[in-house]
Short mmCIF file of C-alpha atoms and ligand atoms in Angstrom, two decimals:
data_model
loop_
_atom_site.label_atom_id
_atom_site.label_comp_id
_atom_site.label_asym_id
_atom_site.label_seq_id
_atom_site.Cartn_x
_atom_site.Cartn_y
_atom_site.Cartn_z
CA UNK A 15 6.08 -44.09 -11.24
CA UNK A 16 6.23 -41.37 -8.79
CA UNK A 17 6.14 -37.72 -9.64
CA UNK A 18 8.50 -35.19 -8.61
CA UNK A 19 7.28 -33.51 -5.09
CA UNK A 20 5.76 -30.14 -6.18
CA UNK A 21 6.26 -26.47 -6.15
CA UNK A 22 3.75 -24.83 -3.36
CA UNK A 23 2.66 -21.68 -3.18
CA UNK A 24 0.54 -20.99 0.05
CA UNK A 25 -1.86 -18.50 -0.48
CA UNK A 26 -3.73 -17.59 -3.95
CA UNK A 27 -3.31 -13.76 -4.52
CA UNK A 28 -1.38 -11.66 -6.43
CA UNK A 29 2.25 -12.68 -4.93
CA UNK A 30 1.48 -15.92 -4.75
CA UNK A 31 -0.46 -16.49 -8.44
CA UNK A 32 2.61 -14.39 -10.13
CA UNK A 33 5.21 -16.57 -8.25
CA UNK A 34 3.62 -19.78 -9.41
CA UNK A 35 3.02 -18.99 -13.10
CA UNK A 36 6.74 -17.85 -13.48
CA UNK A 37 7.91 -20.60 -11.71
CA UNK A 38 6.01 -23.18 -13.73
CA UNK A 39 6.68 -21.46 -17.50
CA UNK A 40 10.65 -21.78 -16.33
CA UNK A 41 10.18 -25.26 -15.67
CA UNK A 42 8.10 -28.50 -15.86
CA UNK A 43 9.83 -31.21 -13.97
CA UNK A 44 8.02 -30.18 -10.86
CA UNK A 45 4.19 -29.36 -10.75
CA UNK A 46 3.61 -26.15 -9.24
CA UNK A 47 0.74 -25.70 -6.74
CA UNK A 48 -1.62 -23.16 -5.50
CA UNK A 49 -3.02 -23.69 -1.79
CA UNK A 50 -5.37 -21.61 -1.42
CA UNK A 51 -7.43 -21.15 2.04
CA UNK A 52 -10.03 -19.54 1.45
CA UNK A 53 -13.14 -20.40 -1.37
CA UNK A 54 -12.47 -17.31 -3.37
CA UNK A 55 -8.78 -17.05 -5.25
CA UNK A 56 -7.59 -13.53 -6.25
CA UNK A 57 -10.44 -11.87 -3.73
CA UNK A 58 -8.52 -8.78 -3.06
CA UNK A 59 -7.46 -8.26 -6.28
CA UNK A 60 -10.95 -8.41 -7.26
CA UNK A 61 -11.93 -5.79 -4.47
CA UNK A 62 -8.79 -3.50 -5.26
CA UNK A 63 -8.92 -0.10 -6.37
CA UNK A 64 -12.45 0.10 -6.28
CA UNK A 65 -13.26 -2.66 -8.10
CA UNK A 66 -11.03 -1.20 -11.31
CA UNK A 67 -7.25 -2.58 -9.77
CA UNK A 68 -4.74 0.01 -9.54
CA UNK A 69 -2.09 -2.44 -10.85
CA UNK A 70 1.22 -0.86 -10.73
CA UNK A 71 2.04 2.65 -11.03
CA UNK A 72 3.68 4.54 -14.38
CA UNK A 73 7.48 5.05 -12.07
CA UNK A 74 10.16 3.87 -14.20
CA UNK A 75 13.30 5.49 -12.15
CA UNK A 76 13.88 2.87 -9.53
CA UNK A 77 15.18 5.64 -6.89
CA UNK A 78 12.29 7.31 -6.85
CA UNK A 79 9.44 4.35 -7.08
CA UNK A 80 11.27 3.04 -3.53
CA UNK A 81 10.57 6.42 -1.57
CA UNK A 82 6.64 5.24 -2.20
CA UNK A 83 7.74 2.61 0.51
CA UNK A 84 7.42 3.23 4.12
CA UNK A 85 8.90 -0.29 4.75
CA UNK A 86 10.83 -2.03 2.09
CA UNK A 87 12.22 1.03 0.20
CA UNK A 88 16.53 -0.12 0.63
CA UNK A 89 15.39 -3.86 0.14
CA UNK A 90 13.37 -3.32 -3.04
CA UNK A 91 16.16 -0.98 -4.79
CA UNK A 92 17.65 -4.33 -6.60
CA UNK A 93 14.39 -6.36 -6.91
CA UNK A 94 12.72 -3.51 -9.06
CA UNK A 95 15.73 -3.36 -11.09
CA UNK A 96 14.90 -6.64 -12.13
CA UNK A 97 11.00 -6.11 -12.53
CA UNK A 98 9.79 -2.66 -12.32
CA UNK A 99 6.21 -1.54 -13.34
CA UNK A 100 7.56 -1.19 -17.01
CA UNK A 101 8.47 -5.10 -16.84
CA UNK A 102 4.54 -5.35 -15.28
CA UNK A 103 3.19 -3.24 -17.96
CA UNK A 104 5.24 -5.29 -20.66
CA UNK A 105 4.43 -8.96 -19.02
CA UNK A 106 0.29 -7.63 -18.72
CA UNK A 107 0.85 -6.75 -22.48
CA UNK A 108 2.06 -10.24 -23.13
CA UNK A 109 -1.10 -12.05 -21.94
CA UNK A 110 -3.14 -9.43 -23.84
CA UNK A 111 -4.19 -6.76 -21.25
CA UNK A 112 -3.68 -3.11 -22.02
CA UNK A 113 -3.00 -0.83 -19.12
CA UNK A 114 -3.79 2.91 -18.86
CA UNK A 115 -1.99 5.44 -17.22
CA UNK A 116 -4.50 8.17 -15.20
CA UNK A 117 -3.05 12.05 -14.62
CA UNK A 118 -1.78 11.19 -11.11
CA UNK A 119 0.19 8.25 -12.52
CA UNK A 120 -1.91 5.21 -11.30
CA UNK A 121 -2.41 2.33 -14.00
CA UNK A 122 -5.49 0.41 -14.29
CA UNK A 123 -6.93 -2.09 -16.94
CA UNK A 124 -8.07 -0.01 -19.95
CA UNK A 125 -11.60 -2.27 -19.30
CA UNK A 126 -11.14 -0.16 -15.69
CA UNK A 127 -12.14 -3.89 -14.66
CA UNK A 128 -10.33 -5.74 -11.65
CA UNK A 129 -12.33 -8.83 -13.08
CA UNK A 130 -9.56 -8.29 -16.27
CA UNK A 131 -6.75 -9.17 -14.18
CA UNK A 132 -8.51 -11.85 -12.16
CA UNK A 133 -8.96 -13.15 -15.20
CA UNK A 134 -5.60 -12.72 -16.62
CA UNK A 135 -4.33 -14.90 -13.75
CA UNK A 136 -6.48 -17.64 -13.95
CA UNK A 137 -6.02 -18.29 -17.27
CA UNK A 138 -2.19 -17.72 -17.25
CA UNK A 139 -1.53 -20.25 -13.73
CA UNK A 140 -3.18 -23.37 -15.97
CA UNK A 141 -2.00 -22.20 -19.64
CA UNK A 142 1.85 -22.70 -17.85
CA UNK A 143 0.54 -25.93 -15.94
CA UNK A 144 -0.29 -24.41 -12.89
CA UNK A 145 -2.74 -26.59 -10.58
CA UNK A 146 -5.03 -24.06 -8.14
CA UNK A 147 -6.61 -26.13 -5.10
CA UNK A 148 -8.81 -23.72 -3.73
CA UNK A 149 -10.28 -24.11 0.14
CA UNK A 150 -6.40 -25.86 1.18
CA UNK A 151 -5.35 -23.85 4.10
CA UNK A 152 -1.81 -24.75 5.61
CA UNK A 153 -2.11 -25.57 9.59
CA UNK A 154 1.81 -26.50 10.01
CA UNK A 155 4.82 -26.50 8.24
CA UNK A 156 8.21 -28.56 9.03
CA UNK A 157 11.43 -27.95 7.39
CA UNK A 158 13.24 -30.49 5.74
CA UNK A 159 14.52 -33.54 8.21
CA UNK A 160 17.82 -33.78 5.95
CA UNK A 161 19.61 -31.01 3.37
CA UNK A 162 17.84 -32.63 0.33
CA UNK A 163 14.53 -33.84 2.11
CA UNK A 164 11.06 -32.57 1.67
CA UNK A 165 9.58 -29.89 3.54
CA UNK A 166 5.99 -31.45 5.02
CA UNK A 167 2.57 -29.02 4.87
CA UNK A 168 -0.27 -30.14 7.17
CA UNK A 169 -3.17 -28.55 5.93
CA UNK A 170 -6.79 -27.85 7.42
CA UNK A 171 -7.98 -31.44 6.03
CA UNK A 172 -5.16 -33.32 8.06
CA UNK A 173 -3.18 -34.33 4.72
CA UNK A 174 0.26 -34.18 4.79
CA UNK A 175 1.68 -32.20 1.93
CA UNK A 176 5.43 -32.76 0.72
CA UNK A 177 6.90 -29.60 -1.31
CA UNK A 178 10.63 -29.11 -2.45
CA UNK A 179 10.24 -25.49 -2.09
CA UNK A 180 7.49 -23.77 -0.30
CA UNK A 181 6.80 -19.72 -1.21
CA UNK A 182 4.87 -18.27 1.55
CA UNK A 183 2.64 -15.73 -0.33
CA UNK A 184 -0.28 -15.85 2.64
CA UNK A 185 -0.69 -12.02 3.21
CA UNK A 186 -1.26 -10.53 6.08
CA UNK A 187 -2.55 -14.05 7.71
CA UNK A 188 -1.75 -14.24 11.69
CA UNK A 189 -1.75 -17.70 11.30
CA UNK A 190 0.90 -18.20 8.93
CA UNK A 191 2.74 -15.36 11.10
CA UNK A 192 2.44 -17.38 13.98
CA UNK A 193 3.69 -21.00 12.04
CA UNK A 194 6.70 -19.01 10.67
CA UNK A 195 7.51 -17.27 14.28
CA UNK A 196 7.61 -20.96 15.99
CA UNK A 197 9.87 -21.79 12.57
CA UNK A 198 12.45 -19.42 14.25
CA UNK A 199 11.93 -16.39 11.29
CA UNK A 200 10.95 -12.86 13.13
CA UNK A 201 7.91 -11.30 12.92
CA UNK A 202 7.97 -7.52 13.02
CA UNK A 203 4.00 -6.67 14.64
CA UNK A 204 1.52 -6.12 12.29
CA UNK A 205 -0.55 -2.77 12.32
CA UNK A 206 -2.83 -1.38 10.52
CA UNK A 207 -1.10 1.34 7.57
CA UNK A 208 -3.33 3.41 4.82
CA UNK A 209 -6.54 4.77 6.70
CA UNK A 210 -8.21 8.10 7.10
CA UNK A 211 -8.59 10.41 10.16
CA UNK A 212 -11.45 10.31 12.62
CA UNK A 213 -11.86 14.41 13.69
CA UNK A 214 -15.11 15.48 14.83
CA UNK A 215 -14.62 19.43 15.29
CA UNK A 216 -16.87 22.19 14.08
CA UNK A 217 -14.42 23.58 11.77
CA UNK A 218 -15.27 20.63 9.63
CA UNK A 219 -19.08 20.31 9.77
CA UNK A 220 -20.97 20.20 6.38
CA UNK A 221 -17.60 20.55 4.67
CA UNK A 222 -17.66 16.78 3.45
CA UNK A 223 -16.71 16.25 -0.14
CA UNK A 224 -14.44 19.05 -0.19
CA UNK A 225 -11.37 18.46 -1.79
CA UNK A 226 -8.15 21.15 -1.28
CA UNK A 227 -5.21 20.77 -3.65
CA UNK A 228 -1.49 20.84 -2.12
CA UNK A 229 -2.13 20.86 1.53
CA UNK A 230 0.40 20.76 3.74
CA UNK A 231 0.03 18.18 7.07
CA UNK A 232 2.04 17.11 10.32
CA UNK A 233 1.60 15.60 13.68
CA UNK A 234 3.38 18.03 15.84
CA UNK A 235 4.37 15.68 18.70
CA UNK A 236 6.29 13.48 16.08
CA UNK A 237 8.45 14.42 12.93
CA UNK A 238 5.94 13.08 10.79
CA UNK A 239 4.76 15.21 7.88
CA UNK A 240 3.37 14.55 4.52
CA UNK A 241 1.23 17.10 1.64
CA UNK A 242 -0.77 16.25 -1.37
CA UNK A 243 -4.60 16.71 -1.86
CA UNK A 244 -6.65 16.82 1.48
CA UNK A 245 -10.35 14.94 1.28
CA UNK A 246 -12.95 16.72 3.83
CA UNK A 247 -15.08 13.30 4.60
CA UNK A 248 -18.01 12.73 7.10
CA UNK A 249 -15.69 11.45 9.74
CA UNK A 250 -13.16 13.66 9.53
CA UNK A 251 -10.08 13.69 6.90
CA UNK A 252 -8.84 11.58 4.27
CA UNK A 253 -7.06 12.37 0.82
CA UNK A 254 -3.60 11.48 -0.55
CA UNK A 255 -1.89 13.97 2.31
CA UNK A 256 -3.44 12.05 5.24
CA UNK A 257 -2.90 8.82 3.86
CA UNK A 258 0.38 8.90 3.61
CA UNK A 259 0.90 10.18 6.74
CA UNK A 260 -0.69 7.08 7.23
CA UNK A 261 1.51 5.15 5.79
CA UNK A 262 4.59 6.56 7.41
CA UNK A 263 3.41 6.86 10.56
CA UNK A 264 1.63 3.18 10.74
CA UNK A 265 3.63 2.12 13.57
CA UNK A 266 4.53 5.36 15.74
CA UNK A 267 0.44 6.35 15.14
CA UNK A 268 -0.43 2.96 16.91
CA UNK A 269 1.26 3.43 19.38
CA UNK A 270 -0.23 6.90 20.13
CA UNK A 271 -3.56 4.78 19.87
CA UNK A 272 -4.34 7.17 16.84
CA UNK A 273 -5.23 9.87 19.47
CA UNK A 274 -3.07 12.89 18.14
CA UNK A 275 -3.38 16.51 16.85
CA UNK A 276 -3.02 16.78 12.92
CA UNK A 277 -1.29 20.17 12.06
CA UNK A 278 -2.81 21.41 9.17
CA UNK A 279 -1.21 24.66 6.42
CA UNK A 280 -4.28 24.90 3.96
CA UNK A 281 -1.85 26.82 1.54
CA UNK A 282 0.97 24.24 1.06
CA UNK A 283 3.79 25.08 2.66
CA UNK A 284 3.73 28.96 2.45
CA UNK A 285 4.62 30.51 5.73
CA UNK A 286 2.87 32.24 8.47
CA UNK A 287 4.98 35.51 7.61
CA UNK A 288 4.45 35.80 3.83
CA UNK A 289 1.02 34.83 4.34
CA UNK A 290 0.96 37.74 6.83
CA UNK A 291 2.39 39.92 4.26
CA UNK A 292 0.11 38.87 1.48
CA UNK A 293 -3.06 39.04 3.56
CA UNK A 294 -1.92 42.99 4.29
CA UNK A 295 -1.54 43.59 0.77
CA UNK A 296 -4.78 42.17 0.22
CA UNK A 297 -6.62 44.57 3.20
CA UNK A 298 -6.09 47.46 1.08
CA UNK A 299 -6.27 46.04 -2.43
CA UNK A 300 -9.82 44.70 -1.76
CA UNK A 301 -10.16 47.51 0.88
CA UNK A 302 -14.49 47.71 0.67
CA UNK A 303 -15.03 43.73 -0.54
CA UNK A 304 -16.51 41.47 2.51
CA UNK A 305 -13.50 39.42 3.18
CA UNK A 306 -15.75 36.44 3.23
CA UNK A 307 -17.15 37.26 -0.49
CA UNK A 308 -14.02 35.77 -2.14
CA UNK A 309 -11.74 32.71 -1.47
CA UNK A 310 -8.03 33.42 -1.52
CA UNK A 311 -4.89 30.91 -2.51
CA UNK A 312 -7.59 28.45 -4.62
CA UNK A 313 -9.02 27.51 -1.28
CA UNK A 314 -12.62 26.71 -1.73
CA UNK A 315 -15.29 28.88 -0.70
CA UNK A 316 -17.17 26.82 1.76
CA UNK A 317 -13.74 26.35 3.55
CA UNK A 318 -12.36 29.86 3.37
CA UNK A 319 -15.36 31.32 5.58
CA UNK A 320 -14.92 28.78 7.98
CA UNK A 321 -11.43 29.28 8.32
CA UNK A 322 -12.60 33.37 8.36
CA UNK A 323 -15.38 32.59 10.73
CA UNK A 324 -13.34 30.93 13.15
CA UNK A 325 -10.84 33.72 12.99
CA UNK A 326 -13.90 35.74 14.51
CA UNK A 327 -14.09 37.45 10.90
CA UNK A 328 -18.28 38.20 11.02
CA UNK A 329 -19.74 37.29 7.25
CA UNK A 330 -20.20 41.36 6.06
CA UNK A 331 -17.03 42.37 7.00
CA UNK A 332 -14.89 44.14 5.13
CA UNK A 333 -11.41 43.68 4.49
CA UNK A 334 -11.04 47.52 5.54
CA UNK A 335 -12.56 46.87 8.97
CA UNK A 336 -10.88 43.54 9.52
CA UNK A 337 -8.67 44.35 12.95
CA UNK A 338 -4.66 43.24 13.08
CA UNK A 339 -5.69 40.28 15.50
CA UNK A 340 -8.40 39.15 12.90
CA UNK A 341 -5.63 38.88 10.29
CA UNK A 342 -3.58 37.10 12.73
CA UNK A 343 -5.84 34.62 13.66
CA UNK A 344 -6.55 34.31 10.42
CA UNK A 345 -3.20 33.34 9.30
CA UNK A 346 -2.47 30.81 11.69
CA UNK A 347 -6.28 29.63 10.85
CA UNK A 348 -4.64 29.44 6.95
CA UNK A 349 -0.93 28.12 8.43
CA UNK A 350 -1.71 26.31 11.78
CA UNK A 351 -4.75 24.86 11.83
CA UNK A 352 -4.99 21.88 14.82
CA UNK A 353 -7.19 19.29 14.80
CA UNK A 354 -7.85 16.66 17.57
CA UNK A 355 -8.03 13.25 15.73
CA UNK A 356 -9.84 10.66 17.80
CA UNK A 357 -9.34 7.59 15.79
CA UNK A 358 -8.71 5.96 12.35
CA UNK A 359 -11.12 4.29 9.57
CA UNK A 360 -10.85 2.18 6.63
CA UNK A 361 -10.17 3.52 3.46
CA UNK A 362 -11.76 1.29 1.33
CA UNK A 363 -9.68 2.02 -1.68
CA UNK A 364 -6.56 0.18 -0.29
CA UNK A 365 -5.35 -0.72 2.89
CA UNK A 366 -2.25 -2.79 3.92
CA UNK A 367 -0.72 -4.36 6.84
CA UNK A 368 2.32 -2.70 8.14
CA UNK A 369 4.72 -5.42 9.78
CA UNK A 370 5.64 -9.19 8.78
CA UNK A 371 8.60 -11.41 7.82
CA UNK A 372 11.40 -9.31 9.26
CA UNK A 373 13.75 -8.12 5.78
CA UNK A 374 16.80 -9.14 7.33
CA UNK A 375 16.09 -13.02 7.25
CA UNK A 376 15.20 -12.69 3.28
CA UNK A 377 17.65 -13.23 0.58
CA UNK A 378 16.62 -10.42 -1.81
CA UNK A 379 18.50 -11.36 -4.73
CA UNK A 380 16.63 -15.12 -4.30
CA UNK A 381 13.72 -14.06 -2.34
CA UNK A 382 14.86 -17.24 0.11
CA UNK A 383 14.99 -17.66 3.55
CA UNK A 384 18.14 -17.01 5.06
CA UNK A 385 16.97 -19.27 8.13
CA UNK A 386 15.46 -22.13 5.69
CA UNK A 387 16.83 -23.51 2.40
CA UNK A 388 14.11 -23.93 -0.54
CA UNK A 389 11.61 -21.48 2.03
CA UNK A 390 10.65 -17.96 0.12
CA UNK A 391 8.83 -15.16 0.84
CA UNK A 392 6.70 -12.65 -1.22
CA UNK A 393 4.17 -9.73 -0.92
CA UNK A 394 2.42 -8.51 2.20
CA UNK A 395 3.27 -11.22 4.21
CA UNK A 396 6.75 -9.21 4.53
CA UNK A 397 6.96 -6.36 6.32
CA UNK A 398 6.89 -4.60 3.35
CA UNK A 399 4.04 -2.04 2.29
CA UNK A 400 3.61 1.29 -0.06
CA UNK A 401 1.62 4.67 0.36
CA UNK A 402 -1.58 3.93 -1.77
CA UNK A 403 -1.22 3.96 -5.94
CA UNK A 404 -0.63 0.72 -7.31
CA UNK A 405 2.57 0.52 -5.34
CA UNK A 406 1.57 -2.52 -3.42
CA UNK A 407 0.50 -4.96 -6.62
CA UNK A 408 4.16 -3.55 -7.71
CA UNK A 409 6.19 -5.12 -4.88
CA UNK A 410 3.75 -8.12 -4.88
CA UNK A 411 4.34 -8.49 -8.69
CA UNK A 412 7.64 -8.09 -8.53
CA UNK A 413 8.70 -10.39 -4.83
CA UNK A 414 6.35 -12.68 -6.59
CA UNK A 415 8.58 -13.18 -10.07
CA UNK A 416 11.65 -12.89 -8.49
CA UNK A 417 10.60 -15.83 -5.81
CA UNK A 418 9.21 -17.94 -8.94
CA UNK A 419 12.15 -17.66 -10.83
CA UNK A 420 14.81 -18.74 -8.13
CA UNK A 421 11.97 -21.59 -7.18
CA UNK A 422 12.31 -22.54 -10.87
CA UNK A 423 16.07 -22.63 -10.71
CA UNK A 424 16.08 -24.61 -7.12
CA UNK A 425 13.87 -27.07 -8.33
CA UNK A 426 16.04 -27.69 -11.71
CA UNK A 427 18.91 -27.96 -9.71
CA UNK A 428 17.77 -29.97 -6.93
CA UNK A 429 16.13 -32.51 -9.22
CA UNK A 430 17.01 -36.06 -9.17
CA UNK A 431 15.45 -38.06 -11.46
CA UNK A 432 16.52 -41.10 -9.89
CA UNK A 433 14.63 -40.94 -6.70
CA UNK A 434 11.32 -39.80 -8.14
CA UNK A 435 10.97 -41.93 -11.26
C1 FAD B 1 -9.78 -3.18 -0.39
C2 FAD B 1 -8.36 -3.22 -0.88
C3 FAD B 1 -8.03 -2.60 -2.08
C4 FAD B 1 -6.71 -2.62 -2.53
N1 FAD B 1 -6.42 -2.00 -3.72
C5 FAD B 1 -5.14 -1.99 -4.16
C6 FAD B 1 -4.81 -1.40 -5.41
O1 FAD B 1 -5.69 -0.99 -6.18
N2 FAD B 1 -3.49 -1.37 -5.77
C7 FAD B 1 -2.50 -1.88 -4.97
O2 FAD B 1 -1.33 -1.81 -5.35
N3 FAD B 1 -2.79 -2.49 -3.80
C8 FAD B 1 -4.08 -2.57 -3.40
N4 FAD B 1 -4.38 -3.17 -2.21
C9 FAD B 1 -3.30 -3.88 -1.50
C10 FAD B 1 -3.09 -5.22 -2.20
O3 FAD B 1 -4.36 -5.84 -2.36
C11 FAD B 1 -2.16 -6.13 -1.42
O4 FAD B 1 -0.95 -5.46 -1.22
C12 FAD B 1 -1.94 -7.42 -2.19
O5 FAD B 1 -3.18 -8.08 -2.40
C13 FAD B 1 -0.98 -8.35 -1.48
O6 FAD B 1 -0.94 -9.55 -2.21
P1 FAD B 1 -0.54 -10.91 -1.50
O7 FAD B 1 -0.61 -11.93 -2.59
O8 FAD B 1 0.70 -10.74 -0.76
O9 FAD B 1 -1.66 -11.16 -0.42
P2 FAD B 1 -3.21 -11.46 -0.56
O10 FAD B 1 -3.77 -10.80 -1.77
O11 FAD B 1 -3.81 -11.10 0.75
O12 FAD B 1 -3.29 -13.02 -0.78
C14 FAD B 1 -2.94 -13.94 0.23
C15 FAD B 1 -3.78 -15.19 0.08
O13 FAD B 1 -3.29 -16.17 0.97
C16 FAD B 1 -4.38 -16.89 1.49
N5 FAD B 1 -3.96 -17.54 2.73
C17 FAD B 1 -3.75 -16.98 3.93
N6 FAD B 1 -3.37 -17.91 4.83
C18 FAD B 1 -3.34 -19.08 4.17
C19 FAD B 1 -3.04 -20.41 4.57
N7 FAD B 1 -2.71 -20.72 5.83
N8 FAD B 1 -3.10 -21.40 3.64
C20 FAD B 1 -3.44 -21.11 2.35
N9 FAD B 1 -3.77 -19.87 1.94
C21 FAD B 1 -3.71 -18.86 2.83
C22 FAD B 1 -5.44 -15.81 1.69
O14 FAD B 1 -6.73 -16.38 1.78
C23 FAD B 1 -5.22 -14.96 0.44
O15 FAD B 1 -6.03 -15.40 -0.63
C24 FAD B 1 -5.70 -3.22 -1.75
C25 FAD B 1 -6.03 -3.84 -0.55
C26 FAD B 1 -7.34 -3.86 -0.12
C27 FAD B 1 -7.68 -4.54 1.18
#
């Protein structure tokens, strides 16, 4: 008696584990599989968020969770009506894990434990029948011969695989980029989104570890702009503001070679004039106080005497004796500051690929390819990514279900008892 060809799901991470497990609780009368490539299953999620998982983030207004989505934001509006990160919370809940919200609206394990959710998916994928084959890399794929054949999966062992429908939940894995590009589906580039600023200027020597609330940031030569807490690192600049400039400007700061000036208004987005005006009001207010003494706007100390510093402000001087081009060089110190950045690093928080499965070829109400019956897609291995947050896990979560239920429907449907018994 021969069973019915399987379910597989290339690639063992979050997409690709959430896919399976809904696929096989819809259905049993095809085994689901999990190829994995490498040894380790789950290995970013047990490496996210600093080793705590930011799982999804507390957004329930679908409107406003898709502007956290550089690429992806108009093709996820419908998906996250379906599963949003209150259907994540709820389906976490289900299995027994708790989540916790933190101030800024990221959700982690209340264990603040990625192990929790590794180990939330393991035991799910075989609890719903779920078979995991780890080190089982796919090396080719070929589509179905006929409309109700197989599709064949060579993998790194030289087996031949046969799968009704195939979920390609790989990543960001060249390889499988490549396989699917000589399938015929696009591949938009891949490059690098979420990292941090290399700058290496005086203005931010032995300033590391400072942190400035609501700063405002741009790259002049393009239209990109972003604000949000600014981190003062070793190398340069890194905090929610720069990474999502980041994130928004993955592909046009590429191309730049991430040589660019980073504008920089300390103060939000107050401008140079009422700045102007408030610094004036301040010259005679604090008339015989070294303007150096005392930090204005919340900015911290160490940074405000820089900023005074190199506005040629000497240490004892006083407001009174602070000269009109002081003050103006001052302001656009507080307003305008430029900064040559020289290069990018990781941030080892979270970082995504930008680029992948083109949208347009990917039925988002199915998560099928429109090239290739019974072929689906989910998480990074679509050109889909989010600032940092817990917004990534969110579309991988959600791609993921929404790929595992149509998978569970297709292979219903397509079943025919006849030829496999
Ligand atoms: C350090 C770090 C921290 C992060 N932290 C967070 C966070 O806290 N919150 C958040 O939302 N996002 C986070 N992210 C992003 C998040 O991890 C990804 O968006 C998410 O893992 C994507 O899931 P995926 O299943 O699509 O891909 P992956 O998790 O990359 O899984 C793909 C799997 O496919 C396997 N594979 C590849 N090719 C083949 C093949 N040919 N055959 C078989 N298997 C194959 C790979 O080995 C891999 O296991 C982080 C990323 C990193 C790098």
């Amino acid at each position: 008696m021969a069973s019915a060809t399987p379910v597989v799901v290339i690639g063992g991470g979050a997409a690709g584990f959430f896919a399976a497990i809904t696929c096989a609780q819809l259905q049993q009368r095809r085994p689901v599989l999990i190829l994995e490539k490498s040894r380790h299953i789950l290995a970013k999620v047990r490496v996210s968020g600093g080793g705590r998982c930011n799982v999804t983030h507390a957004c329930f207004d679908v409107d406003e969770l898709v502007k956290n989505y550089p690429r992806g934001a108009h093709e996820l509006i419908a998906p996250f009506h379906r599963f949003n990160p209150k259907h994540t919370i709820d389906w976490f809940k289900a299995q027994g894990v708790a989540l916790k919200t933190e101030p800024d609206g990221r959700m982690f394990p209340v264990t603040d434990n990625s192990q929790t959710i590794v180990d939330c998916l393991t035991n799910a994928a075989p609890k719903y029948g779920v078979t995991i084959y780890p080190n089982l890399g796919i090396t080719g794929i070929t589509p179905p011969q006929t409309q109700n054949a197989d599709w064949l999966l060579q993998t790194g062992n030289n087996q031949t695989i046969a799968a009704y429908c195939v979920l390609v939940a790989s990543g960001s894995s060249t390889q499988m980029w490549q396989l699917l590009s000589g399938l015929g589906h696009t591949i938009e580039t891949p490059v690098p989104s979420l990292f941090t600023f290399n700058i290496a200027h005086p203005l931010l020597h032995e300033l590391a570890g400072i942190t400035i609330p609501q700063v405002a940031v741009k790259v002049p030569q393009t239209k990109l702009q972003a604000a949000g807490n600014l981190l003062i690192t070793h190398w340069g600049l890194s905090g929610p503001a720069v990474l999502r400039l980041s994130a928004w400007g993955a592909r046009e700061l590429h191309n730049l070679n991430y040589r660019f000036n980073v504008e920089i208004n300390w103060i939000n987005h107050l401008p140079a004039q009422s700045v102007a005006q408030l610094l004036a009001q301040y010259k005679s207010q604090y008339a015989a106080r070294a303007l150096q003494a005392h930090a204005l706007f919340n900015l911290p100390l160490r940074l405000w005497k820089r900023l005074a510093s190199q506005s040629g402000i000497p240490e004892n001087l006083r407001w009174a004796d602070v000269s009109k081009k002081q003050l103006q060089q001052l302001v656009s110190q507080l307003t305008q500051t430029v900064l040559p950045v020289s290069g990018k690093s990781t941030f080892k928080e979270e970082f995504v690929t930008c680029g992948g499965v083109r949208l347009s070829e990917v039925n988002f109400k199915t998560m099928e390819s429109k090239l290739f019956p019974r072929l689906y897609f989910a998480g990074e291995t679509l050109d889909i990514d989010a600032i940092t947050g817990g917004f990534n896990f969110q579309a991988a979560w959600t791609c993921g279900r929404i790929a595992g239920n149509s998978m569970a429907q297709q292979a219903t449907a397509g079943f025919e008892p006849e030829n496999h018994f």
